[in-house]
mmCIF file with all atom_site columns, C-alpha atoms in Angstrom:
data_model
loop_
_atom_site.group_PDB
_atom_site.id
_atom_site.type_symbol
_atom_site.label_atom_id
_atom_site.label_alt_id
_atom_site.label_comp_id
_atom_site.label_asym_id
_atom_site.label_entity_id
_atom_site.label_seq_id
_atom_site.pdbx_PDB_ins_code
_atom_site.Cartn_x
_atom_site.Cartn_y
_atom_site.Cartn_z
_atom_site.occupancy
_atom_site.B_iso_or_equiv
_atom_site.pdbx_formal_charge
_atom_site.auth_seq_id
_atom_site.auth_comp_id
_atom_site.auth_asym_id
_atom_site.auth_atom_id
_atom_site.pdbx_PDB_model_num
ATOM 1   C CA . MET A 1 1   ? 71.849  32.409 -158.865 1.00 66.00 ? 1014 MET A CA 1
ATOM 2   C CA . SER A 1 2   ? 73.634  35.831 -160.135 1.00 77.00 ? 1015 SER A CA 1
ATOM 3   C CA . LYS A 1 3   ? 75.584  35.012 -163.603 1.00 88.00 ? 1016 LYS A CA 1
ATOM 4   C CA . ILE A 1 4   ? 78.435  37.203 -164.128 1.00 90.00 ? 1017 ILE A CA 1
ATOM 5   C CA . THR A 1 5   ? 78.505  38.655 -167.783 1.00 89.00 ? 1018 THR A CA 1
ATOM 6   C CA . TYR A 1 6   ? 81.608  40.598 -167.180 1.00 91.00 ? 1019 TYR A CA 1
ATOM 7   C CA . PHE A 1 7   ? 84.595  40.214 -165.090 1.00 93.00 ? 1020 PHE A CA 1
ATOM 8   C CA . GLU A 1 8   ? 87.867  42.141 -165.252 1.00 92.00 ? 1021 GLU A CA 1
ATOM 9   C CA . LYS A 1 9   ? 91.054  42.030 -162.237 1.00 92.00 ? 1022 LYS A CA 1
ATOM 10  C CA . GLN A 1 10  ? 92.960  45.147 -162.176 1.00 89.00 ? 1023 GLN A CA 1
ATOM 11  C CA . ASN A 1 11  ? 96.739  45.630 -159.716 1.00 84.00 ? 1024 ASN A CA 1
ATOM 12  C CA . THR A 1 12  ? 97.378  48.679 -158.059 1.00 79.00 ? 1025 THR A CA 1
ATOM 13  C CA . ILE A 1 13  ? 100.988 49.303 -160.216 1.00 78.00 ? 1026 ILE A CA 1
ATOM 14  C CA . LEU A 1 14  ? 101.720 52.261 -157.531 1.00 76.00 ? 1027 LEU A CA 1
ATOM 15  C CA . ILE A 1 15  ? 100.385 50.717 -154.716 1.00 77.00 ? 1028 ILE A CA 1
ATOM 16  C CA . TRP A 1 16  ? 102.727 47.873 -155.635 1.00 81.00 ? 1029 TRP A CA 1
ATOM 17  C CA . VAL A 1 17  ? 105.487 50.192 -156.347 1.00 83.00 ? 1030 VAL A CA 1
ATOM 18  C CA . VAL A 1 18  ? 105.491 52.194 -153.002 1.00 82.00 ? 1031 VAL A CA 1
ATOM 19  C CA . CYS A 1 19  ? 104.646 49.432 -150.679 1.00 81.00 ? 1032 CYS A CA 1
ATOM 20  C CA . ILE A 1 20  ? 107.643 47.712 -151.821 1.00 86.00 ? 1033 ILE A CA 1
ATOM 21  C CA . ILE A 1 21  ? 109.939 50.696 -151.690 1.00 88.00 ? 1034 ILE A CA 1
ATOM 22  C CA . VAL A 1 22  ? 108.808 51.220 -148.168 1.00 86.00 ? 1035 VAL A CA 1
ATOM 23  C CA . LEU A 1 23  ? 108.972 47.542 -146.964 1.00 85.00 ? 1036 LEU A CA 1
ATOM 24  C CA . ILE A 1 24  ? 112.173 47.811 -148.232 1.00 87.00 ? 1037 ILE A CA 1
ATOM 25  C CA . ILE A 1 25  ? 113.259 51.160 -146.559 1.00 85.00 ? 1038 ILE A CA 1
ATOM 26  C CA . ILE A 1 26  ? 111.668 50.709 -142.899 1.00 81.00 ? 1039 ILE A CA 1
ATOM 27  C CA . LEU A 1 27  ? 113.381 47.166 -143.155 1.00 80.00 ? 1040 LEU A CA 1
ATOM 28  C CA . VAL A 1 28  ? 117.111 48.261 -143.681 1.00 81.00 ? 1041 VAL A CA 1
ATOM 29  C CA . ILE A 1 29  ? 116.474 51.236 -141.092 1.00 76.00 ? 1042 ILE A CA 1
ATOM 30  C CA . GLY A 1 30  ? 114.632 48.507 -138.503 1.00 73.00 ? 1043 GLY A CA 1
ATOM 31  C CA . PHE A 1 31  ? 117.184 46.155 -138.528 1.00 71.00 ? 1044 PHE A CA 1
ATOM 32  C CA . ASN A 1 32  ? 120.292 48.681 -138.222 1.00 71.00 ? 1045 ASN A CA 1
ATOM 33  C CA . VAL A 1 33  ? 118.376 50.490 -135.294 1.00 63.00 ? 1046 VAL A CA 1
ATOM 34  C CA . GLU A 1 34  ? 121.820 49.469 -132.755 1.00 62.00 ? 1047 GLU A CA 1
ATOM 35  C CA . ASN A 1 35  ? 123.779 52.037 -135.150 1.00 66.00 ? 1048 ASN A CA 1
ATOM 36  C CA . ILE A 1 36  ? 120.404 55.013 -134.432 1.00 65.00 ? 1049 ILE A CA 1
ATOM 37  C CA . THR A 1 37  ? 120.543 56.411 -131.458 1.00 66.00 ? 1050 THR A CA 1
ATOM 38  C CA . ASN A 1 38  ? 119.157 60.120 -130.423 1.00 65.00 ? 1051 ASN A CA 1
ATOM 39  C CA . ASP A 1 39  ? 121.239 62.568 -128.008 1.00 69.00 ? 1052 ASP A CA 1
ATOM 40  C CA . GLU A 1 40  ? 120.296 60.483 -124.810 1.00 74.00 ? 1053 GLU A CA 1
ATOM 41  C CA . GLY A 1 41  ? 121.899 56.872 -126.130 1.00 69.00 ? 1054 GLY A CA 1
ATOM 42  C CA . GLU A 1 42  ? 118.307 55.488 -126.339 1.00 71.00 ? 1055 GLU A CA 1
ATOM 43  C CA . THR A 1 43  ? 117.697 53.214 -130.118 1.00 69.00 ? 1056 THR A CA 1
ATOM 44  C CA . ILE A 1 44  ? 114.842 52.825 -132.013 1.00 69.00 ? 1057 ILE A CA 1
ATOM 45  C CA . PRO A 1 45  ? 112.982 49.924 -130.748 1.00 73.00 ? 1058 PRO A CA 1
ATOM 46  C CA . ILE A 1 46  ? 112.845 46.959 -132.751 1.00 73.00 ? 1059 ILE A CA 1
ATOM 47  C CA . GLY A 1 47  ? 108.685 46.744 -132.263 1.00 77.00 ? 1060 GLY A CA 1
ATOM 48  C CA . LEU A 1 48  ? 108.357 49.943 -133.747 1.00 77.00 ? 1061 LEU A CA 1
ATOM 49  C CA . THR A 1 49  ? 109.634 48.099 -137.252 1.00 77.00 ? 1062 THR A CA 1
ATOM 50  C CA . PHE A 1 50  ? 107.652 45.236 -136.740 1.00 82.00 ? 1063 PHE A CA 1
ATOM 51  C CA . PHE A 1 51  ? 104.565 47.885 -136.445 1.00 86.00 ? 1064 PHE A CA 1
ATOM 52  C CA . ASN A 1 52  ? 105.173 49.307 -139.423 1.00 83.00 ? 1065 ASN A CA 1
ATOM 53  C CA . VAL A 1 53  ? 105.407 46.790 -141.576 1.00 85.00 ? 1066 VAL A CA 1
ATOM 54  C CA . ALA A 1 54  ? 102.586 44.979 -140.104 1.00 88.00 ? 1067 ALA A CA 1
ATOM 55  C CA . LEU A 1 55  ? 100.987 48.654 -141.166 1.00 87.00 ? 1068 LEU A CA 1
ATOM 56  C CA . ILE A 1 56  ? 102.339 48.565 -144.413 1.00 87.00 ? 1069 ILE A CA 1
ATOM 57  C CA . LEU A 1 57  ? 100.712 45.124 -145.319 1.00 87.00 ? 1070 LEU A CA 1
ATOM 58  C CA . VAL A 1 58  ? 97.838  46.132 -144.292 1.00 89.00 ? 1071 VAL A CA 1
ATOM 59  C CA . ALA A 1 59  ? 97.604  49.109 -146.464 1.00 85.00 ? 1072 ALA A CA 1
ATOM 60  C CA . PHE A 1 60  ? 98.700  46.751 -149.266 1.00 86.00 ? 1073 PHE A CA 1
ATOM 61  C CA . LEU A 1 61  ? 96.725  43.865 -148.440 1.00 88.00 ? 1074 LEU A CA 1
ATOM 62  C CA . LEU A 1 62  ? 93.230  46.364 -148.362 1.00 88.00 ? 1075 LEU A CA 1
ATOM 63  C CA . PHE A 1 63  ? 94.427  48.052 -151.991 1.00 85.00 ? 1076 PHE A CA 1
ATOM 64  C CA . TYR A 1 64  ? 96.670  45.726 -153.959 1.00 86.00 ? 1077 TYR A CA 1
ATOM 65  C CA . ASP A 1 65  ? 93.937  45.039 -157.037 1.00 90.00 ? 1078 ASP A CA 1
ATOM 66  C CA . MET A 1 66  ? 90.213  46.627 -158.077 1.00 92.00 ? 1079 MET A CA 1
ATOM 67  C CA . LYS A 1 67  ? 87.595  43.894 -159.079 1.00 95.00 ? 1080 LYS A CA 1
ATOM 68  C CA . ILE A 1 68  ? 85.318  44.917 -160.846 1.00 95.00 ? 1081 ILE A CA 1
ATOM 69  C CA . VAL A 1 69  ? 82.724  41.917 -161.456 1.00 95.00 ? 1082 VAL A CA 1
ATOM 70  C CA . LEU A 1 70  ? 78.741  42.616 -163.501 1.00 94.00 ? 1083 LEU A CA 1
ATOM 71  C CA . SER A 1 71  ? 76.297  40.340 -163.173 1.00 93.00 ? 1084 SER A CA 1
ATOM 72  C CA . ASN A 1 72  ? 72.614  39.932 -163.969 1.00 90.00 ? 1085 ASN A CA 1
ATOM 73  C CA . GLU A 1 73  ? 71.574  41.155 -160.472 1.00 91.00 ? 1086 GLU A CA 1
ATOM 74  C CA . TYR A 1 74  ? 74.535  43.764 -159.882 1.00 93.00 ? 1087 TYR A CA 1
ATOM 75  C CA . LEU A 1 75  ? 77.644  45.535 -160.953 1.00 95.00 ? 1088 LEU A CA 1
ATOM 76  C CA . LYS A 1 76  ? 80.383  45.631 -157.712 1.00 96.00 ? 1089 LYS A CA 1
ATOM 77  C CA . VAL A 1 77  ? 83.788  47.234 -157.747 1.00 95.00 ? 1090 VAL A CA 1
ATOM 78  C CA . LYS A 1 78  ? 86.212  45.585 -154.538 1.00 95.00 ? 1091 LYS A CA 1
ATOM 79  C CA . PHE A 1 79  ? 89.694  46.635 -153.852 1.00 92.00 ? 1092 PHE A CA 1
ATOM 80  C CA . GLY A 1 80  ? 91.972  44.114 -152.279 1.00 89.00 ? 1093 GLY A CA 1
ATOM 81  C CA . ILE A 1 81  ? 90.961  41.925 -150.342 1.00 92.00 ? 1094 ILE A CA 1
ATOM 82  C CA . GLY A 1 82  ? 87.418  43.361 -150.006 1.00 91.00 ? 1095 GLY A CA 1
ATOM 83  C CA . VAL A 1 83  ? 86.830  45.479 -146.633 1.00 93.00 ? 1096 VAL A CA 1
ATOM 84  C CA . PHE A 1 84  ? 86.402  48.649 -149.489 1.00 92.00 ? 1097 PHE A CA 1
ATOM 85  C CA . LYS A 1 85  ? 83.255  47.880 -152.059 1.00 95.00 ? 1098 LYS A CA 1
ATOM 86  C CA . LYS A 1 86  ? 80.780  49.234 -153.592 1.00 95.00 ? 1099 LYS A CA 1
ATOM 87  C CA . GLU A 1 87  ? 78.241  47.512 -155.012 1.00 95.00 ? 1100 GLU A CA 1
ATOM 88  C CA . PHE A 1 88  ? 75.187  48.641 -157.588 1.00 94.00 ? 1101 PHE A CA 1
ATOM 89  C CA . LYS A 1 89  ? 71.792  46.912 -158.187 1.00 94.00 ? 1102 LYS A CA 1
ATOM 90  C CA . LEU A 1 90  ? 70.770  46.704 -161.787 1.00 92.00 ? 1103 LEU A CA 1
ATOM 91  C CA . GLN A 1 91  ? 67.595  47.991 -161.387 1.00 92.00 ? 1104 GLN A CA 1
ATOM 92  C CA . GLU A 1 92  ? 69.183  51.578 -160.106 1.00 93.00 ? 1105 GLU A CA 1
ATOM 93  C CA . ILE A 1 93  ? 70.822  52.497 -162.615 1.00 92.00 ? 1106 ILE A CA 1
ATOM 94  C CA . ASP A 1 94  ? 69.718  54.996 -165.627 1.00 92.00 ? 1107 ASP A CA 1
ATOM 95  C CA . GLN A 1 95  ? 69.969  53.048 -168.423 1.00 90.00 ? 1108 GLN A CA 1
ATOM 96  C CA . SER A 1 96  ? 69.931  56.108 -170.011 1.00 92.00 ? 1109 SER A CA 1
ATOM 97  C CA . SER A 1 97  ? 73.368  57.363 -167.799 1.00 93.00 ? 1110 SER A CA 1
ATOM 98  C CA . ILE A 1 98  ? 75.265  55.094 -168.895 1.00 93.00 ? 1111 ILE A CA 1
ATOM 99  C CA . GLU A 1 99  ? 78.258  56.627 -171.035 1.00 94.00 ? 1112 GLU A CA 1
ATOM 100 C CA . ILE A 1 100 ? 82.016  56.764 -172.087 1.00 95.00 ? 1113 ILE A CA 1
ATOM 101 C CA . TYR A 1 101 ? 83.431  59.003 -169.978 1.00 90.00 ? 1114 TYR A CA 1
ATOM 102 C CA . LYS A 1 102 ? 87.835  60.487 -169.111 1.00 92.00 ? 1115 LYS A CA 1
ATOM 103 C CA . PRO A 1 103 ? 88.517  61.865 -165.930 1.00 87.00 ? 1116 PRO A CA 1
ATOM 104 C CA . SER A 1 104 ? 90.988  63.620 -165.338 1.00 82.00 ? 1117 SER A CA 1
ATOM 105 C CA . MET A 1 105 ? 94.145  63.184 -164.415 1.00 82.00 ? 1118 MET A CA 1
ATOM 106 C CA . TRP A 1 106 ? 93.527  65.485 -160.644 1.00 81.00 ? 1119 TRP A CA 1
ATOM 107 C CA . TYR A 1 107 ? 91.686  62.795 -159.541 1.00 79.00 ? 1120 TYR A CA 1
ATOM 108 C CA . GLY A 1 108 ? 94.050  60.843 -159.064 1.00 79.00 ? 1121 GLY A CA 1
ATOM 109 C CA . ILE A 1 109 ? 93.913  56.768 -158.449 1.00 81.00 ? 1122 ILE A CA 1
ATOM 110 C CA . GLY A 1 110 ? 91.586  54.924 -156.248 1.00 82.00 ? 1123 GLY A CA 1
ATOM 111 C CA . TRP A 1 111 ? 87.852  54.828 -154.616 1.00 86.00 ? 1124 TRP A CA 1
ATOM 112 C CA . ARG A 1 112 ? 87.904  59.070 -154.753 1.00 88.00 ? 1125 ARG A CA 1
ATOM 113 C CA . TYR A 1 113 ? 84.572  61.506 -154.772 1.00 85.00 ? 1126 TYR A CA 1
ATOM 114 C CA . ASN A 1 114 ? 84.841  65.114 -156.669 1.00 82.00 ? 1127 ASN A CA 1
ATOM 115 C CA . LEU A 1 115 ? 82.784  68.304 -154.691 1.00 81.00 ? 1128 LEU A CA 1
ATOM 116 C CA . LYS A 1 116 ? 79.786  67.663 -155.996 1.00 83.00 ? 1129 LYS A CA 1
ATOM 117 C CA . GLY A 1 117 ? 79.549  63.438 -154.314 1.00 84.00 ? 1130 GLY A CA 1
ATOM 118 C CA . ASP A 1 118 ? 80.951  61.631 -157.724 1.00 89.00 ? 1131 ASP A CA 1
ATOM 119 C CA . MET A 1 119 ? 82.935  58.826 -157.365 1.00 92.00 ? 1132 MET A CA 1
ATOM 120 C CA . LEU A 1 120 ? 86.183  57.391 -159.192 1.00 91.00 ? 1133 LEU A CA 1
ATOM 121 C CA . PHE A 1 121 ? 86.930  53.945 -158.958 1.00 91.00 ? 1134 PHE A CA 1
ATOM 122 C CA . ASN A 1 122 ? 90.268  53.460 -161.138 1.00 90.00 ? 1135 ASN A CA 1
ATOM 123 C CA . THR A 1 123 ? 93.896  51.812 -160.244 1.00 86.00 ? 1136 THR A CA 1
ATOM 124 C CA . LYS A 1 124 ? 95.303  53.606 -162.944 1.00 86.00 ? 1137 LYS A CA 1
ATOM 125 C CA . PHE A 1 125 ? 94.775  56.799 -165.233 1.00 88.00 ? 1138 PHE A CA 1
ATOM 126 C CA . GLY A 1 126 ? 91.858  56.019 -168.286 1.00 88.00 ? 1139 GLY A CA 1
ATOM 127 C CA . THR A 1 127 ? 88.696  55.975 -170.372 1.00 92.00 ? 1140 THR A CA 1
ATOM 128 C CA . ALA A 1 128 ? 85.882  55.548 -167.633 1.00 93.00 ? 1141 ALA A CA 1
ATOM 129 C CA . VAL A 1 129 ? 82.410  54.195 -167.831 1.00 94.00 ? 1142 VAL A CA 1
ATOM 130 C CA . ARG A 1 130 ? 79.788  56.219 -165.964 1.00 94.00 ? 1143 ARG A CA 1
ATOM 131 C CA . PHE A 1 131 ? 76.723  56.130 -164.900 1.00 95.00 ? 1144 PHE A CA 1
ATOM 132 C CA . LYS A 1 132 ? 74.013  57.145 -162.412 1.00 94.00 ? 1145 LYS A CA 1
ATOM 133 C CA . LEU A 1 133 ? 71.673  55.960 -160.122 1.00 93.00 ? 1146 LEU A CA 1
ATOM 134 C CA . LYS A 1 134 ? 67.606  56.592 -161.112 1.00 91.00 ? 1147 LYS A CA 1
ATOM 135 C CA . ASN A 1 135 ? 67.132  57.578 -157.805 1.00 89.00 ? 1148 ASN A CA 1
ATOM 136 C CA . ASN A 1 136 ? 70.366  60.530 -157.089 1.00 88.00 ? 1149 ASN A CA 1
ATOM 137 C CA . ASN A 1 137 ? 71.655  62.229 -159.662 1.00 87.00 ? 1150 ASN A CA 1
ATOM 138 C CA . LYS A 1 138 ? 75.202  61.384 -158.430 1.00 92.00 ? 1151 LYS A CA 1
ATOM 139 C CA . SER A 1 139 ? 77.674  60.227 -161.304 1.00 93.00 ? 1152 SER A CA 1
ATOM 140 C CA . TYR A 1 140 ? 79.906  56.905 -160.670 1.00 94.00 ? 1153 TYR A CA 1
ATOM 141 C CA . SER A 1 141 ? 83.033  56.052 -162.786 1.00 94.00 ? 1154 SER A CA 1
ATOM 142 C CA . ILE A 1 142 ? 85.021  52.235 -162.981 1.00 94.00 ? 1155 ILE A CA 1
ATOM 143 C CA . VAL A 1 143 ? 88.123  53.342 -165.234 1.00 93.00 ? 1156 VAL A CA 1
ATOM 144 C CA . THR A 1 144 ? 88.896  50.379 -167.291 1.00 91.00 ? 1157 THR A CA 1
ATOM 145 C CA . SER A 1 145 ? 90.870  48.772 -170.119 1.00 89.00 ? 1158 SER A CA 1
ATOM 146 C CA . ASN A 1 146 ? 87.806  47.118 -172.085 1.00 91.00 ? 1159 ASN A CA 1
ATOM 147 C CA . TYR A 1 147 ? 85.518  50.251 -171.438 1.00 92.00 ? 1160 TYR A CA 1
ATOM 148 C CA . LYS A 1 148 ? 83.434  49.658 -174.594 1.00 94.00 ? 1161 LYS A CA 1
ATOM 149 C CA . GLU A 1 149 ? 82.337  45.875 -173.546 1.00 94.00 ? 1162 GLU A CA 1
ATOM 150 C CA . LEU A 1 150 ? 81.306  46.996 -169.941 1.00 93.00 ? 1163 LEU A CA 1
ATOM 151 C CA . LYS A 1 151 ? 79.890  50.139 -171.492 1.00 94.00 ? 1164 LYS A CA 1
ATOM 152 C CA . GLU A 1 152 ? 77.790  47.302 -173.834 1.00 94.00 ? 1165 GLU A CA 1
ATOM 153 C CA . LYS A 1 153 ? 77.298  44.662 -171.094 1.00 93.00 ? 1166 LYS A CA 1
ATOM 154 C CA . LEU A 1 154 ? 75.800  47.180 -168.690 1.00 93.00 ? 1167 LEU A CA 1
ATOM 155 C CA . THR A 1 155 ? 73.717  48.255 -171.039 1.00 92.00 ? 1168 THR A CA 1
ATOM 156 C CA . LYS A 1 156 ? 72.293  45.230 -172.305 1.00 91.00 ? 1169 LYS A CA 1
ATOM 157 C CA . ALA A 1 157 ? 72.268  43.889 -168.358 1.00 90.00 ? 1170 ALA A CA 1
ATOM 158 C CA . THR A 1 158 ? 70.206  47.118 -166.799 1.00 89.00 ? 1171 THR A CA 1
ATOM 159 C CA . GLU A 1 159 ? 67.922  46.768 -170.118 1.00 87.00 ? 1172 GLU A CA 1
ATOM 160 C CA . ASN A 1 160 ? 67.531  43.134 -169.356 1.00 83.00 ? 1173 ASN A CA 1
ATOM 161 C CA . THR A 1 161 ? 66.350  44.114 -165.910 1.00 78.00 ? 1174 THR A CA 1
ATOM 162 C CA . SER A 1 162 ? 63.888  46.558 -166.717 1.00 70.00 ? 1175 SER A CA 1
ATOM 163 C CA . LEU A 1 163 ? 62.230  44.325 -168.971 1.00 71.00 ? 1176 LEU A CA 1
ATOM 164 C CA . GLU A 1 164 ? 62.009  41.750 -166.147 1.00 72.00 ? 1177 GLU A CA 1
ATOM 165 C CA . ASN A 1 165 ? 60.709  44.366 -163.833 1.00 70.00 ? 1178 ASN A CA 1
ATOM 166 C CA . ASN A 1 166 ? 57.862  45.562 -166.335 1.00 67.00 ? 1179 ASN A CA 1
ATOM 167 C CA . SER A 1 167 ? 56.511  41.925 -167.173 1.00 60.00 ? 1180 SER A CA 1
#
């Protein structure tokens, strides 16, 4: 059974703001469709408004927050309701590669890849914990407010896992 040693939940403020603003715009325009017509006098179907609202709500549910969970068996990063998630088994993480890293703001926020195939998980700009897996050379970075604590606990957890595997 997995024992959780670190948990952090980060709200994706940008997604909250964008979704709320877009929803307001869609609703204002959508419920005033009887006043909006094209050259032929046709109005916008009300179903289009409901479709757009549903689309924004789905985007919101997929990315409204990011959870970081470290247990004695895995490190998991999950966005929103969990459709987009990545799990790393601790025995696959190269303990010597764990470090503190400051990613460029040019990478943006979300689940990101760079041209080398490295992954970045973040909901805001800041400092990350970066590591590599033993079987490949790609790096994975997780931006967190508590980067020192996550690095310390991840290092300790991978050390304990390697000791258990060697005995």
